[in-house]
mmCIF file of C-alpha atoms and ligand atoms in Angstrom:
data_model
loop_
_atom_site.group_PDB
_atom_site.id
_atom_site.type_symbol
_atom_site.label_atom_id
_atom_site.label_comp_id
_atom_site.label_asym_id
_atom_site.label_seq_id
_atom_site.Cartn_x
_atom_site.Cartn_y
_atom_site.Cartn_z
ATOM 1 C CA MET A 164 -18.823 -13.924 -24.095
ATOM 2 C CA LEU A 165 -16.826 -12.246 -20.648
ATOM 3 C CA GLU A 166 -17.662 -8.932 -20.094
ATOM 4 C CA LYS A 167 -14.753 -7.730 -19.724
ATOM 5 C CA VAL A 168 -13.624 -5.444 -15.579
ATOM 6 C CA LYS A 169 -13.254 -1.933 -16.122
ATOM 7 C CA VAL A 170 -10.534 0.226 -14.934
ATOM 8 C CA SER A 171 -11.023 3.327 -15.634
ATOM 9 C CA ALA A 172 -7.668 5.862 -15.982
ATOM 10 C CA VAL A 173 -8.547 9.634 -15.850
ATOM 11 C CA LYS A 174 -6.074 12.605 -16.049
ATOM 12 C CA SER A 175 -6.321 15.341 -13.257
ATOM 13 C CA VAL A 176 -2.223 17.025 -13.582
ATOM 14 C CA ASP A 177 -1.955 18.163 -9.617
ATOM 15 C CA TYR A 178 -3.685 17.697 -6.757
ATOM 16 C CA ASN A 179 -5.898 21.207 -6.746
ATOM 17 C CA LEU A 180 -9.955 20.849 -6.221
ATOM 18 C CA GLU A 181 -10.599 22.478 -9.234
ATOM 19 C CA ASN A 182 -8.804 19.685 -11.349
ATOM 20 C CA LEU A 183 -9.260 16.637 -8.972
ATOM 21 C CA ILE A 184 -13.269 16.575 -8.291
ATOM 22 C CA PRO A 185 -13.884 16.733 -11.577
ATOM 23 C CA ALA A 186 -11.467 13.811 -12.729
ATOM 24 C CA VAL A 187 -13.045 11.761 -9.851
ATOM 25 C CA LYS A 188 -16.104 11.806 -11.018
ATOM 26 C CA LYS A 189 -15.455 11.418 -13.510
ATOM 27 C CA ALA A 190 -13.030 8.050 -13.062
ATOM 28 C CA ILE A 191 -16.421 6.941 -11.638
ATOM 29 C CA LEU A 192 -18.141 7.116 -14.005
ATOM 30 C CA GLN A 193 -15.901 5.793 -16.278
ATOM 31 C CA SER A 194 -14.905 2.491 -14.233
ATOM 32 C CA GLY A 195 -19.189 1.660 -14.528
ATOM 33 C CA GLY A 196 -20.004 4.029 -10.984
ATOM 34 C CA LEU A 197 -20.411 3.146 -7.502
ATOM 35 C CA PRO A 198 -21.882 -0.020 -6.250
ATOM 36 C CA LYS A 199 -25.289 -0.417 -6.646
ATOM 37 C CA HIS A 200 -25.495 -1.256 -3.354
ATOM 38 C CA LEU A 201 -23.870 2.186 -2.004
ATOM 39 C CA ASN A 202 -27.355 4.757 -0.843
ATOM 40 C CA THR A 203 -27.799 7.754 1.511
ATOM 41 C CA LEU A 204 -27.855 5.939 4.883
ATOM 42 C CA SER A 205 -24.875 4.074 4.014
ATOM 43 C CA ARG A 206 -21.916 3.997 6.929
ATOM 44 C CA VAL A 207 -18.608 4.209 4.616
ATOM 45 C CA LEU A 208 -15.082 3.359 4.924
ATOM 46 C CA LEU A 209 -12.443 5.007 3.528
ATOM 47 C CA LYS A 210 -9.824 3.498 3.969
ATOM 48 C CA PRO A 211 -6.313 4.926 2.458
ATOM 49 C CA ASN A 212 -1.999 4.188 2.094
ATOM 50 C CA LEU A 213 -0.897 5.935 5.427
ATOM 51 C CA LEU A 214 2.013 4.140 5.491
ATOM 52 C CA THR A 215 3.880 6.238 7.690
ATOM 53 C CA ALA A 216 3.474 9.587 10.053
ATOM 54 C CA LYS A 217 5.126 11.904 7.097
ATOM 55 C CA SER A 218 3.387 14.664 4.869
ATOM 56 C CA PRO A 219 2.554 14.561 1.685
ATOM 57 C CA SER A 220 4.531 17.582 0.044
ATOM 58 C CA ASP A 221 7.576 15.813 1.704
ATOM 59 C CA SER A 222 7.355 12.071 0.334
ATOM 60 C CA PRO A 223 4.850 10.335 -1.887
ATOM 61 C CA THR A 224 4.746 8.074 0.835
ATOM 62 C CA VAL A 225 0.645 8.939 1.650
ATOM 63 C CA THR A 226 -2.400 9.064 -0.044
ATOM 64 C CA HIS A 227 -2.697 13.185 -0.624
ATOM 65 C CA PRO A 228 -5.147 14.124 1.131
ATOM 66 C CA GLU A 229 -6.498 16.533 -0.379
ATOM 67 C CA PHE A 230 -6.941 13.526 -2.626
ATOM 68 C CA ILE A 231 -9.370 12.265 -0.062
ATOM 69 C CA ARG A 232 -11.129 15.230 0.993
ATOM 70 C CA ALA A 233 -11.970 15.198 -3.280
ATOM 71 C CA VAL A 234 -13.636 11.811 -3.165
ATOM 72 C CA ILE A 235 -15.708 12.389 0.712
ATOM 73 C CA LEU A 236 -16.655 15.475 -1.672
ATOM 74 C CA VAL A 237 -18.026 13.491 -4.452
ATOM 75 C CA LEU A 238 -19.573 10.898 -2.124
ATOM 76 C CA LYS A 239 -21.267 13.596 -0.122
ATOM 77 C CA GLU A 240 -22.974 15.504 -3.287
ATOM 78 C CA GLN A 241 -24.427 12.293 -3.652
ATOM 79 C CA GLY A 242 -25.793 12.653 -0.348
ATOM 80 C CA VAL A 243 -23.423 9.875 1.394
ATOM 81 C CA CYS A 244 -22.698 11.742 4.442
ATOM 82 C CA ASN A 245 -22.061 8.842 7.103
ATOM 83 C CA ILE A 246 -18.364 8.669 6.113
ATOM 84 C CA THR A 247 -14.921 7.145 8.211
ATOM 85 C CA VAL A 248 -11.808 7.457 7.474
ATOM 86 C CA GLY A 249 -9.399 5.421 8.457
ATOM 87 C CA ASP A 250 -5.755 3.169 8.304
ATOM 88 C CA SER A 251 -2.905 1.682 10.547
ATOM 89 C CA PRO A 252 0.032 1.951 9.222
ATOM 90 C CA ALA A 253 3.722 0.239 9.953
ATOM 91 C CA GLY A 254 5.254 -0.342 12.680
ATOM 92 C CA VAL A 255 4.164 1.987 16.472
ATOM 93 C CA HIS A 256 2.743 5.932 16.138
ATOM 94 C CA LYS A 257 0.876 8.341 17.761
ATOM 95 C CA TRP A 258 -2.295 8.228 15.945
ATOM 96 C CA GLU A 259 -2.603 12.420 16.742
ATOM 97 C CA ASP A 260 0.811 12.586 14.866
ATOM 98 C CA LEU A 261 -0.598 10.005 12.150
ATOM 99 C CA TRP A 262 -2.866 12.113 11.198
ATOM 100 C CA GLU A 263 -1.628 15.705 12.044
ATOM 101 C CA LYS A 264 1.559 15.162 9.502
ATOM 102 C CA THR A 265 0.177 13.274 6.941
ATOM 103 C CA GLY A 266 -2.869 16.018 6.810
ATOM 104 C CA ILE A 267 -5.817 13.984 7.262
ATOM 105 C CA ALA A 268 -6.657 15.721 11.247
ATOM 106 C CA ASP A 269 -7.847 18.357 8.603
ATOM 107 C CA VAL A 270 -9.617 17.119 6.305
ATOM 108 C CA ALA A 271 -11.286 14.975 9.387
ATOM 109 C CA ARG A 272 -11.772 18.244 11.202
ATOM 110 C CA THR A 273 -12.525 20.444 7.879
ATOM 111 C CA GLU A 274 -15.090 18.004 6.295
ATOM 112 C CA ASN A 275 -16.921 16.588 9.003
ATOM 113 C CA VAL A 276 -15.836 12.929 8.558
ATOM 114 C CA ASN A 277 -14.944 10.819 10.998
ATOM 115 C CA LEU A 278 -11.647 9.138 11.963
ATOM 116 C CA ILE A 279 -10.531 5.579 13.482
ATOM 117 C CA PRO A 280 -7.891 4.168 15.325
ATOM 118 C CA PHE A 281 -7.444 0.541 14.436
ATOM 119 C CA GLU A 282 -6.852 -1.010 17.562
ATOM 120 C CA ASN A 283 -10.126 -3.063 18.004
ATOM 121 C CA PHE A 284 -9.869 -6.820 15.914
ATOM 122 C CA LYS A 285 -12.059 -9.700 15.679
ATOM 123 C CA PHE A 286 -10.024 -12.325 13.989
ATOM 124 C CA ILE A 287 -10.238 -14.197 10.282
ATOM 125 C CA TYR A 288 -9.568 -17.483 9.551
ATOM 126 C CA LEU A 289 -7.218 -18.498 6.903
ATOM 127 C CA ASP A 290 -5.866 -22.953 6.957
ATOM 128 C CA ASN A 291 -5.050 -22.694 10.570
ATOM 129 C CA LEU A 292 -4.219 -18.945 10.771
ATOM 130 C CA LYS A 293 -5.361 -16.134 12.857
ATOM 131 C CA ILE A 294 -5.375 -13.001 11.142
ATOM 132 C CA PRO A 295 -6.631 -10.519 14.235
ATOM 133 C CA VAL A 296 -8.593 -6.944 11.335
ATOM 134 C CA LEU A 297 -10.742 -4.339 12.306
ATOM 135 C CA LYS A 298 -13.902 -5.409 14.469
ATOM 136 C CA GLU A 299 -15.599 -2.278 13.507
ATOM 137 C CA LEU A 300 -14.932 -3.412 9.707
ATOM 138 C CA ASP A 301 -18.507 -4.914 9.960
ATOM 139 C CA ASP A 302 -20.076 -1.873 10.883
ATOM 140 C CA PHE A 303 -19.628 -0.249 7.772
ATOM 141 C CA ASP A 304 -21.910 -1.310 4.767
ATOM 142 C CA VAL A 305 -19.113 -0.174 1.605
ATOM 143 C CA VAL A 306 -15.282 0.514 2.046
ATOM 144 C CA ILE A 307 -13.970 2.147 -0.356
ATOM 145 C CA SER A 308 -9.968 1.231 -1.038
ATOM 146 C CA LEU A 309 -8.258 4.793 -1.212
ATOM 147 C CA PRO A 310 -4.338 3.485 -2.456
ATOM 148 C CA LYS A 311 -1.659 5.432 -3.634
ATOM 149 C CA LEU A 312 0.395 3.977 -6.961
ATOM 150 C CA LYS A 313 3.606 3.111 -5.271
ATOM 151 C CA THR A 314 6.981 0.743 -6.280
ATOM 152 C CA HIS A 315 7.186 -1.947 -3.657
ATOM 153 C CA LEU A 316 10.548 -4.047 -2.586
ATOM 154 C CA LEU A 317 8.688 -6.307 -2.057
ATOM 155 C CA THR A 318 5.668 -6.858 -4.167
ATOM 156 C CA LYS A 319 6.807 -5.235 -6.653
ATOM 157 C CA THR A 320 4.308 -2.849 -7.160
ATOM 158 C CA THR A 321 1.549 -1.421 -3.841
ATOM 159 C CA GLY A 322 -1.664 -0.745 -5.191
ATOM 160 C CA SER A 323 -5.069 -1.398 -3.607
ATOM 161 C CA VAL A 324 -4.858 -4.787 -3.296
ATOM 162 C CA LYS A 325 -1.920 -4.520 -0.751
ATOM 163 C CA ASN A 326 -3.618 -1.757 0.809
ATOM 164 C CA SER A 327 -6.094 -3.992 2.055
ATOM 165 C CA TYR A 328 -3.059 -5.613 4.457
ATOM 166 C CA GLY A 329 -3.347 -2.522 6.587
ATOM 167 C CA LEU A 330 -6.959 -3.870 7.728
ATOM 168 C CA ILE A 331 -4.463 -5.663 10.194
ATOM 169 C CA ILE A 332 -4.100 -4.198 13.368
ATOM 170 C CA GLY A 333 -1.388 -3.523 14.301
ATOM 171 C CA HIS A 334 2.231 -4.841 14.441
ATOM 172 C CA ALA A 335 0.585 -8.862 13.742
ATOM 173 C CA LYS A 336 1.296 -6.802 10.580
ATOM 174 C CA ALA A 337 5.176 -8.345 10.739
ATOM 175 C CA HIS A 338 4.678 -11.160 12.294
ATOM 176 C CA PHE A 339 2.714 -12.518 8.586
ATOM 177 C CA HIS A 340 6.191 -11.532 7.213
ATOM 178 C CA THR A 341 8.506 -14.363 9.941
ATOM 179 C CA LEU A 342 5.278 -16.967 8.446
ATOM 180 C CA PHE A 343 5.865 -16.136 4.700
ATOM 181 C CA PRO A 344 9.741 -15.227 4.569
ATOM 182 C CA SER A 345 10.028 -14.208 1.122
ATOM 183 C CA PRO A 346 8.509 -12.239 -1.568
ATOM 184 C CA ILE A 347 7.494 -14.604 -2.864
ATOM 185 C CA LYS A 348 5.657 -16.508 -0.240
ATOM 186 C CA MET A 349 4.755 -12.859 1.312
ATOM 187 C CA SER A 350 2.646 -12.519 -2.164
ATOM 188 C CA LYS A 351 0.865 -15.585 -2.341
ATOM 189 C CA PHE A 352 -0.027 -14.668 0.852
ATOM 190 C CA ILE A 353 -1.451 -11.722 0.596
ATOM 191 C CA GLY A 354 -2.924 -12.198 -2.775
ATOM 192 C CA ARG A 355 -5.045 -15.090 -1.379
ATOM 193 C CA LEU A 356 -5.809 -13.263 2.393
ATOM 194 C CA TYR A 357 -7.358 -9.917 -0.029
ATOM 195 C CA ALA A 358 -9.636 -12.487 -1.980
ATOM 196 C CA ALA A 359 -10.585 -14.927 1.192
ATOM 197 C CA HIS A 360 -11.887 -11.738 3.340
ATOM 198 C CA LEU A 361 -10.422 -8.191 2.471
ATOM 199 C CA LYS A 362 -12.031 -7.385 -0.631
ATOM 200 C CA PHE A 363 -12.603 -3.686 -0.739
ATOM 201 C CA ASP A 364 -15.905 -3.099 -3.174
ATOM 202 C CA PHE A 365 -14.458 -0.264 -5.160
ATOM 203 C CA ALA A 366 -11.132 1.112 -5.630
ATOM 204 C CA ILE A 367 -10.098 4.979 -6.568
ATOM 205 C CA MET A 368 -6.590 5.785 -6.501
ATOM 206 C CA ASP A 369 -4.068 8.271 -6.634
ATOM 207 C CA ALA A 370 -1.594 8.341 -9.234
ATOM 208 C CA VAL A 371 -0.912 12.154 -9.191
ATOM 209 C CA GLU A 372 2.415 11.981 -7.709
ATOM 210 C CA CYS A 373 3.478 8.917 -7.486
ATOM 211 C CA MET A 374 6.346 6.791 -4.927
ATOM 212 C CA GLN A 375 9.664 5.183 -8.145
ATOM 213 C CA GLY A 376 12.482 3.215 -6.842
ATOM 214 C CA ASP A 377 12.697 1.914 -3.440
ATOM 215 C CA GLY A 378 9.059 2.666 -2.423
ATOM 216 C CA PRO A 379 6.451 1.916 -0.619
ATOM 217 C CA ASN A 380 8.173 3.965 1.488
ATOM 218 C CA ALA A 381 12.353 4.813 1.442
ATOM 219 C CA GLY A 382 11.847 5.871 -2.860
ATOM 220 C CA TYR A 383 11.098 9.182 -4.636
ATOM 221 C CA PHE A 384 8.550 11.694 -6.322
ATOM 222 C CA TYR A 385 7.758 10.513 -10.182
ATOM 223 C CA HIS A 386 4.449 12.977 -11.651
ATOM 224 C CA ALA A 387 2.123 10.079 -13.460
ATOM 225 C CA GLY A 388 -0.472 12.716 -12.783
ATOM 226 C CA VAL A 389 -3.648 10.239 -13.297
ATOM 227 C CA ILE A 390 -6.571 8.849 -10.796
ATOM 228 C CA PHE A 391 -7.684 5.859 -11.744
ATOM 229 C CA ALA A 392 -11.183 4.017 -10.852
ATOM 230 C CA SER A 393 -13.085 0.346 -10.938
ATOM 231 C CA SER A 394 -14.794 -1.595 -8.732
ATOM 232 C CA ASP A 395 -11.505 -4.913 -9.179
ATOM 233 C CA SER A 396 -9.612 -3.900 -7.119
ATOM 234 C CA VAL A 397 -7.022 -6.694 -9.209
ATOM 235 C CA ALA A 398 -7.579 -5.467 -11.843
ATOM 236 C CA LEU A 399 -7.235 -1.647 -11.370
ATOM 237 C CA ASP A 400 -3.669 -2.613 -9.586
ATOM 238 C CA SER A 401 -2.938 -5.038 -12.972
ATOM 239 C CA SER A 402 -3.334 -1.793 -14.998
ATOM 240 C CA ALA A 403 -1.946 1.187 -12.720
ATOM 241 C CA SER A 404 1.734 -1.103 -12.959
ATOM 242 C CA GLU A 405 2.676 -0.640 -16.135
ATOM 243 C CA VAL A 406 3.703 3.046 -14.910
ATOM 244 C CA PHE A 407 6.763 1.191 -13.824
ATOM 245 C CA GLY A 408 6.127 -0.720 -16.916
ATOM 246 C CA TYR A 409 4.727 -4.152 -15.271
ATOM 247 C CA LEU A 410 2.766 -6.298 -16.908
ATOM 248 C CA GLY A 411 0.216 -6.754 -14.118
ATOM 249 C CA GLU A 412 -0.766 -10.589 -14.762
ATOM 250 C CA LYS A 413 3.004 -11.293 -14.246
ATOM 251 C CA ILE A 414 2.909 -9.531 -10.656
ATOM 252 C CA PRO A 415 3.310 -13.266 -7.899
ATOM 253 C CA LEU A 416 0.566 -10.848 -5.204
ATOM 254 C CA LEU A 417 -2.403 -9.981 -8.015
ATOM 255 C CA LYS A 418 -1.802 -13.594 -9.953
ATOM 256 C CA SER A 419 -2.489 -14.823 -6.857
ATOM 257 C CA ALA A 420 -5.377 -12.352 -5.735
ATOM 258 C CA GLU A 421 -6.474 -13.471 -9.082
ATOM 259 C CA LYS A 422 -5.557 -17.131 -8.530
ATOM 260 C CA TYR A 423 -8.477 -17.546 -5.805
ATOM 261 C CA GLY A 424 -11.066 -15.694 -6.974
ATOM 262 C CA GLY A 425 -10.257 -11.897 -5.864
ATOM 263 C CA GLY A 426 -10.458 -9.922 -8.936
ATOM 264 C CA ILE A 427 -8.723 -9.904 -12.751
ATOM 265 C CA CYS A 428 -5.171 -9.138 -13.452
ATOM 266 C CA GLU A 429 -5.593 -11.081 -16.998
ATOM 267 C CA LEU A 430 -5.276 -7.515 -19.024
ATOM 268 C CA SER A 431 -6.257 -9.333 -22.375
ATOM 269 C CA GLN A 432 -9.811 -9.297 -19.685
ATOM 270 C CA ILE A 433 -10.210 -5.361 -18.718
ATOM 271 C CA GLU A 434 -11.620 -3.123 -20.924
ATOM 272 C CA ARG A 435 -9.868 0.230 -20.248
ATOM 273 C CA CYS A 436 -12.329 3.394 -20.543
ATOM 274 C CA GLY A 437 -12.015 8.015 -19.928
ATOM 275 C CA ASP A 438 -9.072 9.746 -21.125
ATOM 276 C CA GLY A 439 -5.902 8.411 -19.206
ATOM 277 C CA TRP A 440 -4.298 6.033 -21.204
ATOM 278 C CA ASP A 441 -2.564 7.391 -22.972
ATOM 279 C CA VAL A 442 -0.718 8.857 -20.882
ATOM 280 C CA VAL A 443 0.441 6.031 -18.706
ATOM 281 C CA THR A 444 1.711 3.706 -21.477
ATOM 282 C CA SER A 445 4.175 6.759 -22.228
ATOM 283 C CA LEU A 446 5.675 6.094 -18.012
ATOM 284 C CA ASN A 447 8.064 4.575 -17.515
ATOM 285 C CA GLY A 448 8.700 5.354 -13.332
ATOM 286 C CA LYS A 449 11.757 3.385 -12.289
ATOM 287 C CA LYS A 450 11.555 -0.291 -10.535
ATOM 288 C CA SER A 451 11.938 -1.254 -7.129
ATOM 289 C CA LYS A 452 15.381 -3.903 -5.618
ATOM 290 C CA ALA A 453 12.059 -5.919 -5.377
ATOM 291 C CA GLU A 454 13.857 -6.699 -9.766
ATOM 292 C CA ILE A 455 17.148 -7.814 -7.831
ATOM 293 C CA LEU A 456 14.906 -10.210 -5.046
ATOM 294 C CA PHE A 457 12.072 -11.613 -6.632
ATOM 295 C CA LYS A 458 15.682 -13.422 -8.938
ATOM 296 C CA PHE A 459 16.676 -14.595 -5.285
ATOM 297 C CA PRO A 460 15.944 -18.701 -6.148
ATOM 298 C CA ASP A 461 12.801 -18.666 -2.912
ATOM 299 C CA ARG A 462 14.218 -21.912 -0.929
ATOM 300 C CA LEU A 463 16.734 -20.390 -1.006
ATOM 301 C CA PHE A 464 16.447 -16.848 0.152
ATOM 302 C CA PHE A 465 17.732 -16.030 3.021
ATOM 303 C CA ILE A 466 21.033 -17.363 2.106
ATOM 304 C CA VAL A 467 21.195 -16.014 -0.574
ATOM 305 C CA SER A 468 20.037 -12.760 0.638
ATOM 306 C CA LEU A 469 22.834 -12.846 3.828
ATOM 307 C CA ILE A 470 26.127 -13.762 0.370
ATOM 308 C CA THR A 471 24.759 -11.480 -1.160
ATOM 309 C CA ARG A 472 24.484 -9.442 2.550
ATOM 310 C CA THR A 473 21.486 -7.985 0.599
ATOM 311 C CA ARG A 474 20.384 -5.508 4.071
ATOM 312 C CA PRO A 475 18.350 -2.708 4.982
ATOM 313 C CA LYS A 476 21.490 -0.346 6.063
ATOM 314 C CA VAL A 477 20.390 3.050 8.222
ATOM 315 C CA GLU A 478 22.504 6.030 7.790
ATOM 316 C CA HIS A 479 22.912 7.981 10.638
ATOM 317 C CA ALA A 480 22.871 11.489 9.669
ATOM 318 C CA ASN A 481 19.500 11.411 9.512
ATOM 319 C CA CYS A 482 18.081 9.182 12.625
ATOM 320 C CA THR A 483 16.278 10.937 14.992
ATOM 321 C CA LEU A 484 16.561 7.424 16.867
ATOM 322 C CA CYS A 485 12.590 7.109 17.390
ATOM 323 C CA SER A 486 13.108 3.350 18.198
ATOM 324 C CA ILE A 487 10.093 3.575 15.308
ATOM 325 C CA CYS A 488 12.494 0.894 13.472
ATOM 326 C CA GLU A 489 12.825 -1.579 16.086
ATOM 327 C CA LYS A 490 9.634 -1.566 17.026
ATOM 328 C CA ALA A 491 8.408 -2.411 13.714
ATOM 329 C CA CYS A 492 11.114 -5.670 13.248
ATOM 330 C CA ALA A 493 9.436 -8.090 14.813
ATOM 331 C CA GLN A 494 12.667 -10.721 14.487
ATOM 332 C CA LYS A 495 14.205 -8.415 16.976
ATOM 333 C CA ALA A 496 16.860 -7.417 14.692
ATOM 334 C CA ILE A 497 17.631 -4.066 14.970
ATOM 335 C CA TYR A 498 19.028 -2.447 18.674
ATOM 336 C CA LEU A 499 20.547 0.275 19.681
ATOM 337 C CA LYS A 500 24.316 0.779 20.335
ATOM 338 C CA ASN A 501 26.691 3.835 21.079
ATOM 339 C CA ARG A 502 23.358 6.018 20.175
ATOM 340 C CA LYS A 503 23.406 4.507 16.434
ATOM 341 C CA ILE A 504 20.874 2.195 15.256
ATOM 342 C CA ASN A 505 22.013 -0.784 13.897
ATOM 343 C CA VAL A 506 20.369 -4.386 11.897
ATOM 344 C CA LYS A 507 21.698 -7.676 12.733
ATOM 345 C CA SER A 508 21.745 -9.995 9.674
ATOM 346 C CA SER A 509 21.797 -12.709 10.723
ATOM 347 C CA LYS A 510 18.382 -12.149 12.465
ATOM 348 C CA CYS A 511 17.315 -10.359 9.239
ATOM 349 C CA ILE A 512 14.809 -11.946 6.695
ATOM 350 C CA LEU A 513 14.189 -8.613 4.758
ATOM 351 C CA CYS A 514 10.428 -8.495 6.222
ATOM 352 C CA MET A 515 10.956 -4.897 5.122
ATOM 353 C CA CYS A 516 9.415 -3.603 7.422
ATOM 354 C CA CYS A 517 11.703 -1.700 8.474
ATOM 355 C CA ILE A 518 11.829 0.419 6.004
ATOM 356 C CA GLU A 519 8.359 0.584 5.179
ATOM 357 C CA ALA A 520 7.859 2.281 9.198
ATOM 358 C CA CYS A 521 11.254 5.394 8.908
ATOM 359 C CA PRO A 522 8.910 8.059 9.272
ATOM 360 C CA LYS A 523 12.111 9.652 8.274
ATOM 361 C CA GLN A 524 13.322 7.789 5.013
ATOM 362 C CA THR A 525 16.983 6.723 6.928
ATOM 363 C CA ILE A 526 16.976 2.978 6.199
ATOM 364 C CA LYS A 527 17.768 2.057 2.180
ATOM 365 C CA LEU A 528 17.912 -2.087 1.708
ATOM 366 C CA ARG A 529 20.974 -2.185 0.241
ATOM 367 C CA THR A 530 22.828 -5.036 -1.518
ATOM 368 C CA SER A 531 25.721 -6.561 -2.644
ATOM 369 C CA ARG A 532 27.504 -4.755 -5.663
ATOM 370 C CA PHE A 533 27.686 -8.679 -7.151
ATOM 371 C CA TRP A 534 24.216 -8.675 -8.029
ATOM 372 C CA THR A 535 23.228 -4.544 -8.888
ATOM 373 C CA SER A 536 26.040 -4.158 -11.527
HETATM 374 S S1 SF4 B 802 15.660 4.345 11.502
HETATM 375 FE FE1 SF4 B 802 15.981 6.758 13.029
HETATM 376 S S2 SF4 B 802 14.355 7.516 12.757
HETATM 377 FE FE2 SF4 B 802 14.259 5.320 11.674
HETATM 378 S S3 SF4 B 802 12.902 4.609 12.164
HETATM 379 FE FE3 SF4 B 802 14.898 3.680 13.262
HETATM 380 S S4 SF4 B 802 15.529 4.625 14.925
HETATM 381 FE FE4 SF4 B 802 14.203 6.494 13.634
HETATM 382 S S1 SF4 B 803 15.658 -5.590 10.301
HETATM 383 FE FE1 SF4 B 803 14.920 -7.500 9.068
HETATM 384 S S2 SF4 B 803 13.340 -8.418 9.546
HETATM 385 FE FE2 SF4 B 803 13.548 -6.516 11.073
HETATM 386 S S3 SF4 B 803 12.591 -4.962 10.011
HETATM 387 FE FE3 SF4 B 803 13.982 -4.344 9.110
HETATM 388 S S4 SF4 B 803 14.464 -5.733 7.306
HETATM 389 FE FE4 SF4 B 803 12.266 -7.260 9.071
#
């Protein structure tokens, strides 16, 4: 009989290091331990989710800096000191602004770890696609994913597998939405890409404060109070999705990653370890509008989205006219007119990049009453 994949869930009520450090240690241990090839000489890349330049106290958009600090301290305790932290956000942000606002600059300063801007790239290939990913990936012996558990308008939930998409450099992330312009197509692409090229060595997930509603950026706080860990990111995401009432094997992104060898998402093949599962099974976070989008027939996705007037809408009162959304839109569907940001419906493919990139959470997905009631 095949050995099951271990996923641990351990309780941590808040981001106090006194709770976090023992919880991270326990989660790692109970999931079977850190990768065997990690040693004191290893060069380690920690890949949190730093989606946009936003403080974790305002919104649960980014991996919490104290969570990242706890992982660094646990690694250092094991003698692993060559640690680098980095991510590539959605949209165009100044690196210093991203690092300061997300709190990661303070962590890097005080814990003496490196910060890397994801700017240099090398190409990887999937079929006939050239995909620019972080060039320095080759310089690391171990890459550990530190995702934030959130709902997602396109992929239902986002965790470690989706976190790998941040290894793609800058604006290229938006470009692939043009080639795969529906939630199903994009989910299959990301799952396949993860399995083929971007598998993490290990993942520790921040699900202390999660995002419910229209994640990954326009949702709101949901306290789960759990940390997940696993050497299999697909199994980890599949298990953690239960926080929002999902069966992981019904999530196309994870199913695609599993199909192409990225990991296991069938719950029957996952062994649950740790003391946090009673909490996980009692949770019921609010899902995103992906529930509506996945009901649109895939081949007619654009037409149905247009007919139902399902489009991003800007709440002008809080808009600072920073233009980050405009730069994030590969379709050039966003424009400034009379000092207001507007969306041209006929050009929009509903990639959600503008919603993900807006640092003020002022772009929301709206749909007609026909679909919502
Ligand atoms: S909606 Fe306004 S605040 Fe948000 S990214 Fe666009 S310009 Fe900036
Ligand atoms: S306006 Fe439409 S196409 Fe442009 S980024 Fe937003 S969702 Fe994507």
